[in-house]
Amino acid sequence: KLLPFFIKTSQTNMSNADKFLEAAATFPEDALPNNQVYEHPLVQRYATKEMSFVWSPAMKFTTWRKLWTALATAEQELGIEITDEQLEEMRKNLFDVDFELAAQKEAEFRHDVMGHVHAFGEVAPKAMPVIHLGATSCYVGDNTDLIQIRDALKLIKRKLIQVLDTLKVFAEKHRDLPTLGYTHYQPAQLTTVGKRACLWMQDMLLDLERVDREIEELPMRGVKGTTGTQASFLELFDGDHEKVKALNKRVCELMDFKKAIPVSGQTYTRKIDFNILSVLSGIAQSAYKMCGDIRLLANLKEVEEPFAKKQIGSSAMAYKRNPMRSERVCSLARYVMSLPNAAANTHANQWFERTLDDSAIRRVVLPEGFLACDVILTLLANISDGMVVWPNVVRAHVMAELPFMSTEVILMECVKAGGDRQELHEAIRVHSMDAGAVVKGEGKPNDLLERIAKDPLFTAIHSKLDTLVDPKQFVGRAPEQVDEFLGEEVKPILEANKELLAMESVDRVNV
């Protein structure tokens, strides 16, 4: 009877720190049962519904059924005894996938493809004898991968076109707004805000060229057999080589591919995966460069990315407006840029006709590369569409450096008016050193122009000094380059893809 009292007394005498350590020591098995499994942040937090669908089980396994039905259809056309009733049964059940049954069968056979063959046969029993006829697992696996890659590339292209369109508007708006150029992140000759945006767009046009090329040239694996020799299909057609070739061509046509890869082992060459991930890496590089510039400009308070009315920049520093979307782009881009290395190693390590160490990593890098790249482009469209430029801040930074940059123009104008070049040069040198000392030593504004305005040696240009140091006189052909680049390079591409611009994305940037 005294035991509970002593236990209670012992707990009462524990410090709060000890009580915390006791409470936090173990995780109760029944706590938060619906949240005890890892959730991939790329999918749960960032990925769009459109790209997630491309790589979803629903898309993957219904495509398997489409491939089986296309194969059976082509085989029937070429004389194999497959009835219309069997094909009709397959067509009717393309989207009736019992994932639970497929998992049970996979556990029974220890083979994912055969699990789904039997699940398909369960709803299409008359067709069961001809499902997967002559094929190997890579017929559905590899061809589905290529279909998903093609669909994902088309979505990437659409998003890339939309980013170019929003950046075009931004570049036009700021085509002639002078801003400091930077080399080595040190002030250099002036450019314009619009011209800088064109640098970002130039990279993306190069990316778009590669995306278009991959969409146009991506082959289907086709009908190749276990080691790529088509031996099973040659047997099926009693040694008729022409029918085997016709089967390969017809299946490609039915799945909307212009061609199959000419030769393969068991799989299509994993060099294709490397090429695809290299394209995505290129887009990530372009995005990282653009958003890296925006982050630096945000620090200078010249540019701000969109900022929601109730958005919180920092939980501690309430005044902050962090470029969090640009930072997210850079974070995801860093991951995408790392993926070609994995694909290169996978391709290099494919022994002879195939080795299975390609499988697990491809299940990760291909979907994640596209999911991350899609998020990046969605963010870029959002950032460029709502990006704010602060012209007065931009001008203040220009005017802090322009006096030094304008000295050569001032010198030439004074010489034209009859001045002594060497004497004027020395005077400018002395004034520049003194002005620099004021800026660096005293933290005051650059007063070089005021010094020149008070020096009698420069009387010839005093009345037009303001005109000589107008920032727009120092941007060269930047505004014209913007006009030419947009008119000759960007707008024709946007016009050719106007149907993609008319398509509205399902998702929005919420965080």
GROMACS .gro file of C-alpha atoms in nm, residues 99-489:
model
  391
   99PHE     CA    1  -0.281  -0.316  -5.716
  100GLU     CA    2  -0.348  -0.532  -5.413
  101LEU     CA    3  -0.380  -0.847  -5.627
  102ALA     CA    4  -0.070  -0.750  -5.826
  103ALA     CA    5   0.126  -0.715  -5.500
  104GLN     CA    6   0.005  -1.055  -5.384
  105LYS     CA    7   0.110  -1.215  -5.712
  106GLU     CA    8   0.446  -1.037  -5.704
  107ALA     CA    9   0.510  -1.174  -5.355
  108GLU     CA   10   0.414  -1.519  -5.479
  109PHE     CA   11   0.628  -1.513  -5.796
  110ARG     CA   12   0.899  -1.277  -5.666
  111HIS     CA   13   0.860  -1.091  -5.996
  112ASP     CA   14   0.683  -0.759  -6.046
  113VAL     CA   15   0.606  -0.799  -6.416
  114MET     CA   16   0.454  -1.145  -6.373
  115GLY     CA   17   0.253  -1.012  -6.081
  116HIS     CA   18   0.091  -0.761  -6.314
  117VAL     CA   19   0.054  -1.011  -6.598
  118HIS     CA   20  -0.163  -1.223  -6.368
  119ALA     CA   21  -0.350  -0.919  -6.235
  120PHE     CA   22  -0.431  -0.822  -6.596
  121GLY     CA   23  -0.531  -1.178  -6.676
  122GLU     CA   24  -0.766  -1.183  -6.377
  123VAL     CA   25  -0.985  -0.914  -6.538
  124ALA     CA   26  -0.916  -1.028  -6.894
  125PRO     CA   27  -0.920  -1.409  -6.857
  126LYS     CA   28  -0.980  -1.485  -7.223
  127ALA     CA   29  -0.675  -1.277  -7.314
  128MET     CA   30  -0.452  -1.433  -7.047
  129PRO     CA   31  -0.290  -1.683  -7.289
  130VAL     CA   32  -0.162  -1.402  -7.516
  131ILE     CA   33  -0.065  -1.135  -7.264
  132HIS     CA   34   0.313  -1.073  -7.281
  133LEU     CA   35   0.343  -1.316  -7.575
  134GLY     CA   36   0.708  -1.332  -7.685
  135ALA     CA   37   0.806  -1.041  -7.462
  136THR     CA   38   1.053  -0.997  -7.180
  137SER     CA   39   1.017  -0.779  -6.871
  138CYS     CA   40   1.209  -0.495  -7.033
  139TYR     CA   41   0.947  -0.478  -7.307
  140VAL     CA   42   0.707  -0.320  -7.060
  141GLY     CA   43   0.966  -0.180  -6.819
  142ASP     CA   44   1.200   0.002  -7.057
  143ASN     CA   45   0.934   0.110  -7.305
  144THR     CA   46   0.726   0.254  -7.022
  145ASP     CA   47   1.029   0.443  -6.892
  146LEU     CA   48   1.077   0.598  -7.235
  147ILE     CA   49   0.709   0.691  -7.261
  148GLN     CA   50   0.726   0.856  -6.919
  149ILE     CA   51   1.046   1.037  -7.015
  150ARG     CA   52   0.881   1.164  -7.334
  151ASP     CA   53   0.570   1.285  -7.152
  152ALA     CA   54   0.781   1.445  -6.879
  153LEU     CA   55   0.998   1.623  -7.139
  154LYS     CA   56   0.686   1.767  -7.301
  155LEU     CA   57   0.577   1.906  -6.965
  156ILE     CA   58   0.925   2.047  -6.905
  157LYS     CA   59   0.912   2.213  -7.246
  158ARG     CA   60   0.579   2.376  -7.166
  159LYS     CA   61   0.708   2.511  -6.836
  160LEU     CA   62   1.029   2.635  -7.001
  161ILE     CA   63   0.830   2.821  -7.267
  162GLN     CA   64   0.618   2.982  -6.997
  163VAL     CA   65   0.928   3.099  -6.808
  164LEU     CA   66   1.069   3.252  -7.127
  165ASP     CA   67   0.740   3.434  -7.181
  166THR     CA   68   0.737   3.591  -6.834
  167LEU     CA   69   1.104   3.687  -6.861
  168LYS     CA   70   1.037   3.843  -7.201
  169VAL     CA   71   0.784   4.079  -7.043
  170PHE     CA   72   1.031   4.164  -6.765
  171ALA     CA   73   1.313   4.230  -7.012
  172GLU     CA   74   1.094   4.454  -7.229
  173LYS     CA   75   0.983   4.657  -6.928
  174HIS     CA   76   1.339   4.720  -6.809
  175ARG     CA   77   1.516   4.720  -7.147
  176ASP     CA   78   1.682   5.059  -7.092
  177LEU     CA   79   1.707   5.083  -6.712
  178PRO     CA   80   2.080   5.133  -6.647
  179THR     CA   81   2.234   4.917  -6.379
  180LEU     CA   82   2.583   4.834  -6.266
  181GLY     CA   83   2.742   4.547  -6.446
  182TYR     CA   84   2.963   4.323  -6.236
  183THR     CA   85   3.270   4.121  -6.318
  184HIS     CA   86   3.434   3.931  -6.031
  185TYR     CA   87   3.135   4.074  -5.837
  186GLN     CA   88   3.311   4.410  -5.858
  187PRO     CA   89   3.146   4.710  -6.028
  188ALA     CA   90   3.213   4.719  -6.402
  189GLN     CA   91   3.067   4.903  -6.701
  190LEU     CA   92   2.695   4.965  -6.700
  191THR     CA   93   2.441   4.733  -6.858
  192THR     CA   94   2.061   4.737  -6.824
  193VAL     CA   95   1.826   4.534  -6.608
  194GLY     CA   96   1.655   4.404  -6.922
  195LYS     CA   97   1.985   4.300  -7.082
  196ARG     CA   98   2.077   4.100  -6.773
  197ALA     CA   99   1.744   3.916  -6.797
  198CYS     CA  100   1.833   3.834  -7.159
  199LEU     CA  101   2.146   3.658  -7.035
  200TRP     CA  102   1.922   3.432  -6.828
  201MET     CA  103   1.696   3.373  -7.126
  202GLN     CA  104   1.986   3.291  -7.357
  203ASP     CA  105   2.079   2.999  -7.132
  204MET     CA  106   1.720   2.878  -7.133
  205LEU     CA  107   1.698   2.893  -7.512
  206LEU     CA  108   1.996   2.660  -7.529
  207ASP     CA  109   1.818   2.431  -7.283
  208LEU     CA  110   1.503   2.443  -7.494
  209GLU     CA  111   1.697   2.338  -7.803
  210ARG     CA  112   1.817   2.026  -7.621
  211VAL     CA  113   1.470   1.950  -7.485
  212ASP     CA  114   1.323   1.977  -7.835
  213ARG     CA  115   1.594   1.752  -7.975
  214GLU     CA  116   1.535   1.484  -7.714
  215ILE     CA  117   1.158   1.491  -7.767
  216GLU     CA  118   1.204   1.466  -8.142
  217GLU     CA  119   1.475   1.198  -8.141
  218LEU     CA  120   1.386   0.985  -7.836
  219PRO     CA  121   1.349   0.625  -7.957
  220MET     CA  122   1.131   0.349  -7.825
  221ARG     CA  123   1.310   0.033  -7.713
  222GLY     CA  124   1.063  -0.157  -7.923
  223VAL     CA  125   1.026  -0.533  -7.949
  224LYS     CA  126   1.371  -0.678  -7.887
  225GLY     CA  127   1.350  -0.994  -7.674
  226THR     CA  128   1.561  -1.107  -7.382
  227THR     CA  129   1.907  -1.009  -7.505
  228GLY     CA  130   1.807  -0.783  -7.791
  229THR     CA  131   1.824  -1.050  -8.065
  230GLN     CA  132   1.445  -1.082  -8.114
  231ALA     CA  133   1.490  -1.460  -8.102
  232SER     CA  134   1.154  -1.527  -7.930
  233PHE     CA  135   0.967  -1.328  -8.195
  234LEU     CA  136   1.158  -1.498  -8.476
  235GLU     CA  137   1.038  -1.827  -8.325
  236LEU     CA  138   0.684  -1.692  -8.295
  237PHE     CA  139   0.680  -1.603  -8.665
  238ASP     CA  140   0.841  -1.928  -8.780
  239GLY     CA  141   1.167  -1.767  -8.886
  240ASP     CA  142   1.007  -1.482  -9.085
  241HIS     CA  143   1.250  -1.192  -9.033
  242GLU     CA  144   1.034  -0.942  -9.219
  243LYS     CA  145   0.740  -1.004  -8.987
  244VAL     CA  146   0.962  -0.952  -8.683
  245LYS     CA  147   1.078  -0.621  -8.828
  246ALA     CA  148   0.721  -0.528  -8.911
  247LEU     CA  149   0.612  -0.613  -8.555
  248ASN     CA  150   0.877  -0.384  -8.410
  249LYS     CA  151   0.773  -0.100  -8.642
  250ARG     CA  152   0.402  -0.147  -8.580
  251VAL     CA  153   0.431  -0.146  -8.202
  252CYS     CA  154   0.626   0.179  -8.223
  253GLU     CA  155   0.352   0.330  -8.438
  254LEU     CA  156   0.078   0.221  -8.200
  255MET     CA  157   0.266   0.380  -7.908
  256ASP     CA  158   0.326   0.701  -8.109
  257PHE     CA  159   0.701   0.667  -8.157
  258LYS     CA  160   0.868   0.747  -8.488
  259LYS     CA  161   1.141   0.491  -8.439
  260ALA     CA  162   1.289   0.224  -8.217
  261ILE     CA  163   1.649   0.219  -8.107
  262PRO     CA  164   1.833   0.028  -8.384
  263VAL     CA  165   2.001  -0.226  -8.159
  264SER     CA  166   1.986  -0.308  -7.790
  265GLY     CA  167   2.086  -0.565  -7.536
  266GLN     CA  168   1.815  -0.660  -7.292
  267THR     CA  169   1.763  -0.288  -7.219
  268TYR     CA  170   1.790   0.026  -7.424
  269THR     CA  171   2.134   0.177  -7.376
  270ARG     CA  172   2.157   0.364  -7.046
  271LYS     CA  173   2.345   0.634  -7.233
  272ILE     CA  174   1.997   0.773  -7.307
  273ASP     CA  175   1.932   0.819  -6.934
  274PHE     CA  176   2.259   1.010  -6.905
  275ASN     CA  177   2.163   1.234  -7.197
  276ILE     CA  178   1.821   1.304  -7.049
  277LEU     CA  179   1.954   1.385  -6.703
  278SER     CA  180   2.219   1.606  -6.863
  279VAL     CA  181   1.940   1.810  -7.024
  280LEU     CA  182   1.769   1.846  -6.687
  281SER     CA  183   2.103   1.938  -6.531
  282GLY     CA  184   2.142   2.211  -6.793
  283ILE     CA  185   1.805   2.359  -6.701
  284ALA     CA  186   1.902   2.342  -6.333
  285GLN     CA  187   2.227   2.522  -6.408
  286SER     CA  188   2.042   2.802  -6.588
  287ALA     CA  189   1.795   2.832  -6.302
  288TYR     CA  190   2.070   2.836  -6.039
  289LYS     CA  191   2.255   3.113  -6.225
  290MET     CA  192   1.940   3.325  -6.257
  291CYS     CA  193   1.833   3.280  -5.897
  292GLY     CA  194   2.188   3.328  -5.772
  293ASP     CA  195   2.187   3.668  -5.942
  294ILE     CA  196   1.848   3.750  -5.790
  295ARG     CA  197   1.970   3.656  -5.441
  296LEU     CA  198   2.269   3.887  -5.477
  297LEU     CA  199   2.050   4.168  -5.613
  298ALA     CA  200   1.806   4.117  -5.325
  299ASN     CA  201   2.092   4.176  -5.084
  300LEU     CA  202   2.160   4.504  -5.265
  301LYS     CA  203   1.787   4.584  -5.235
  302GLU     CA  204   1.767   4.640  -5.610
  303VAL     CA  205   1.534   4.347  -5.679
  304GLU     CA  206   1.281   4.149  -5.477
  305GLU     CA  207   1.105   3.827  -5.563
  306PRO     CA  208   0.726   3.806  -5.501
  307PHE     CA  209   0.641   3.839  -5.132
  308ALA     CA  210   0.295   3.752  -5.002
  309LYS     CA  211   0.111   3.999  -4.781
  310LYS     CA  212   0.129   3.774  -4.475
  311GLN     CA  213   0.453   3.596  -4.565
  312ILE     CA  214   0.707   3.570  -4.282
  313GLY     CA  215   1.072   3.606  -4.379
  314SER     CA  216   1.218   3.498  -4.047
  315SER     CA  217   1.069   3.357  -3.727
  316ALA     CA  218   1.307   3.574  -3.526
  317MET     CA  219   1.375   3.881  -3.744
  318ALA     CA  220   1.033   4.016  -3.837
  319TYR     CA  221   1.169   4.277  -4.078
  320LYS     CA  222   1.335   4.026  -4.313
  321ARG     CA  223   1.229   3.960  -4.673
  322ASN     CA  224   1.438   3.662  -4.770
  323PRO     CA  225   1.452   3.543  -5.134
  324MET     CA  226   1.323   3.205  -5.023
  325ARG     CA  227   1.189   3.093  -5.361
  326SER     CA  228   1.516   3.167  -5.534
  327GLU     CA  229   1.693   2.984  -5.254
  328ARG     CA  230   1.465   2.685  -5.304
  329VAL     CA  231   1.542   2.687  -5.675
  330CYS     CA  232   1.915   2.682  -5.602
  331SER     CA  233   1.871   2.406  -5.348
  332LEU     CA  234   1.677   2.178  -5.582
  333ALA     CA  235   1.898   2.271  -5.878
  334ARG     CA  236   2.204   2.159  -5.685
  335TYR     CA  237   2.044   1.814  -5.653
  336VAL     CA  238   1.944   1.791  -6.019
  337MET     CA  239   2.294   1.891  -6.128
  338SER     CA  240   2.433   1.595  -5.933
  339LEU     CA  241   2.223   1.332  -6.114
  340PRO     CA  242   2.411   1.292  -6.445
  341ASN     CA  243   2.703   1.150  -6.251
  342ALA     CA  244   2.482   0.866  -6.124
  343ALA     CA  245   2.357   0.799  -6.476
  344ALA     CA  246   2.712   0.802  -6.615
  345ASN     CA  247   2.824   0.542  -6.362
  346THR     CA  248   2.517   0.330  -6.429
  347HIS     CA  249   2.577   0.329  -6.803
  348ALA     CA  250   2.947   0.258  -6.767
  349ASN     CA  251   2.880  -0.040  -6.542
  350GLN     CA  252   2.630  -0.220  -6.763
  351TRP     CA  253   2.809  -0.549  -6.837
  352PHE     CA  254   2.753  -0.702  -7.178
  353GLU     CA  255   2.379  -0.719  -7.258
  354ARG     CA  256   2.257  -0.605  -6.916
  355THR     CA  257   2.313  -0.616  -6.541
  356LEU     CA  258   2.044  -0.541  -6.285
  357ASP     CA  259   2.241  -0.288  -6.084
  358ASP     CA  260   2.082  -0.024  -6.305
  359SER     CA  261   1.732  -0.090  -6.172
  360ALA     CA  262   1.717   0.054  -5.821
  361ILE     CA  263   1.902   0.376  -5.895
  362ARG     CA  264   1.696   0.446  -6.208
  363ARG     CA  265   1.377   0.416  -6.002
  364VAL     CA  266   1.513   0.709  -5.801
  365VAL     CA  267   1.706   0.942  -6.032
  366LEU     CA  268   1.475   0.952  -6.334
  367PRO     CA  269   1.152   1.045  -6.154
  368GLU     CA  270   1.324   1.271  -5.903
  369GLY     CA  271   1.521   1.452  -6.172
  370PHE     CA  272   1.201   1.539  -6.357
  371LEU     CA  273   1.000   1.614  -6.042
  372ALA     CA  274   1.267   1.855  -5.915
  373CYS     CA  275   1.319   2.020  -6.254
  374ASP     CA  276   0.945   2.074  -6.289
  375VAL     CA  277   0.930   2.241  -5.948
  376ILE     CA  278   1.224   2.461  -6.044
  377LEU     CA  279   1.051   2.583  -6.359
  378THR     CA  280   0.724   2.644  -6.175
  379LEU     CA  281   0.915   2.857  -5.926
  380LEU     CA  282   1.101   3.046  -6.200
  381ALA     CA  283   0.774   3.138  -6.370
  382ASN     CA  284   0.636   3.260  -6.038
  383ILE     CA  285   0.949   3.461  -5.954
  384SER     CA  286   0.988   3.624  -6.294
  385ASP     CA  287   0.619   3.707  -6.318
  386GLY     CA  288   0.616   3.895  -5.986
  387MET     CA  289   0.973   4.022  -5.958
  388VAL     CA  290   0.998   4.380  -5.833
  389VAL     CA  291   1.275   4.621  -5.938
  390TRP     CA  292   1.351   4.931  -5.729
  391PRO     CA  293   1.480   5.188  -5.985
  392ASN     CA  294   1.587   5.448  -5.729
  393VAL     CA  295   1.806   5.198  -5.547
  394VAL     CA  296   1.947   5.079  -5.879
  395ARG     CA  297   2.027   5.440  -5.976
  396ALA     CA  298   2.186   5.515  -5.638
  397HIS     CA  299   2.428   5.226  -5.686
  398VAL     CA  300   2.498   5.342  -6.041
  399MET     CA  301   2.571   5.697  -5.932
  400ALA     CA  302   2.805   5.576  -5.659
  401GLU     CA  303   3.032   5.431  -5.928
  402LEU     CA  304   2.952   5.627  -6.243
  403PRO     CA  305   3.172   5.930  -6.161
  404PHE     CA  306   3.483   5.713  -6.194
  405MET     CA  307   3.352   5.551  -6.513
  406SER     CA  308   3.269   5.888  -6.669
  407THR     CA  309   3.616   6.039  -6.633
  408GLU     CA  310   3.729   5.929  -6.980
  409VAL     CA  311   3.429   6.100  -7.141
  410ILE     CA  312   3.495   6.415  -6.937
  411LEU     CA  313   3.860   6.409  -7.039
  412MET     CA  314   3.778   6.374  -7.410
  413GLU     CA  315   3.525   6.657  -7.405
  414CYS     CA  316   3.771   6.891  -7.232
  415VAL     CA  317   4.044   6.808  -7.484
  416LYS     CA  318   3.800   6.879  -7.768
  417ALA     CA  319   3.742   7.219  -7.611
  418GLY     CA  320   4.116   7.295  -7.622
  419GLY     CA  321   4.241   7.153  -7.293
  420ASP     CA  322   4.576   6.985  -7.230
  421ARG     CA  323   4.524   6.612  -7.214
  422GLN     CA  324   4.812   6.541  -6.974
  423GLU     CA  325   4.721   6.820  -6.736
  424LEU     CA  326   4.357   6.715  -6.733
  425HIS     CA  327   4.448   6.350  -6.680
  426GLU     CA  328   4.660   6.436  -6.375
  427ALA     CA  329   4.384   6.651  -6.229
  428ILE     CA  330   4.132   6.369  -6.272
  429ARG     CA  331   4.373   6.124  -6.112
  430VAL     CA  332   4.419   6.344  -5.805
  431HIS     CA  333   4.046   6.414  -5.772
  432SER     CA  334   3.967   6.041  -5.810
  433MET     CA  335   4.214   5.941  -5.539
  434ASP     CA  336   4.075   6.205  -5.303
  435ALA     CA  337   3.714   6.105  -5.377
  436GLY     CA  338   3.800   5.739  -5.324
  437ALA     CA  339   3.955   5.822  -4.989
  438VAL     CA  340   3.633   5.996  -4.884
  439VAL     CA  341   3.422   5.698  -4.986
  440LYS     CA  342   3.641   5.435  -4.824
  441GLY     CA  343   3.787   5.626  -4.534
  442GLU     CA  344   3.490   5.836  -4.425
  443GLY     CA  345   3.198   5.632  -4.560
  444LYS     CA  346   3.062   5.935  -4.744
  445PRO     CA  347   2.913   5.949  -5.096
  446ASN     CA  348   3.136   5.974  -5.401
  447ASP     CA  349   3.202   6.348  -5.453
  448LEU     CA  350   3.424   6.327  -5.762
  449LEU     CA  351   3.177   6.515  -5.982
  450GLU     CA  352   3.148   6.794  -5.726
  451ARG     CA  353   3.526   6.827  -5.725
  452ILE     CA  354   3.537   6.844  -6.104
  453ALA     CA  355   3.253   7.097  -6.105
  454LYS     CA  356   3.459   7.327  -5.882
  455ASP     CA  357   3.787   7.290  -6.074
  456PRO     CA  358   3.853   7.569  -6.332
  457LEU     CA  359   4.046   7.325  -6.550
  458PHE     CA  360   3.712   7.167  -6.641
  459THR     CA  361   3.518   7.489  -6.705
  460ALA     CA  362   3.453   7.385  -7.065
  461ILE     CA  363   3.219   7.103  -6.956
  462HIS     CA  364   3.068   7.247  -6.636
  463SER     CA  365   2.746   7.343  -6.811
  464LYS     CA  366   2.691   6.997  -6.955
  465LEU     CA  367   2.836   6.783  -6.678
  466ASP     CA  368   2.497   6.636  -6.590
  467THR     CA  369   2.443   6.531  -6.950
  468LEU     CA  370   2.786   6.375  -6.975
  469VAL     CA  371   2.718   6.154  -6.674
  470ASP     CA  372   2.365   6.048  -6.770
  471PRO     CA  373   2.373   5.670  -6.700
  472LYS     CA  374   2.192   5.596  -7.028
  473GLN     CA  375   2.497   5.725  -7.214
  474PHE     CA  376   2.706   5.442  -7.069
  475VAL     CA  377   2.497   5.130  -7.148
  476GLY     CA  378   2.624   5.088  -7.503
  477ARG     CA  379   2.383   4.891  -7.722
  478ALA     CA  380   2.218   4.710  -7.430
  479PRO     CA  381   1.862   4.838  -7.502
  480GLU     CA  382   1.898   4.760  -7.872
  481GLN     CA  383   2.041   4.418  -7.789
  482VAL     CA  384   1.732   4.348  -7.579
  483ASP     CA  385   1.504   4.446  -7.868
  484GLU     CA  386   1.701   4.241  -8.120
  485PHE     CA  387   1.732   3.935  -7.898
  486LEU     CA  388   1.365   3.930  -7.809
  487GLY     CA  389   1.253   4.005  -8.164
  488GLU     CA  390   1.483   3.767  -8.346
  489GLU     CA  391   1.530   3.482  -8.100
   0.00000   0.00000   0.00000
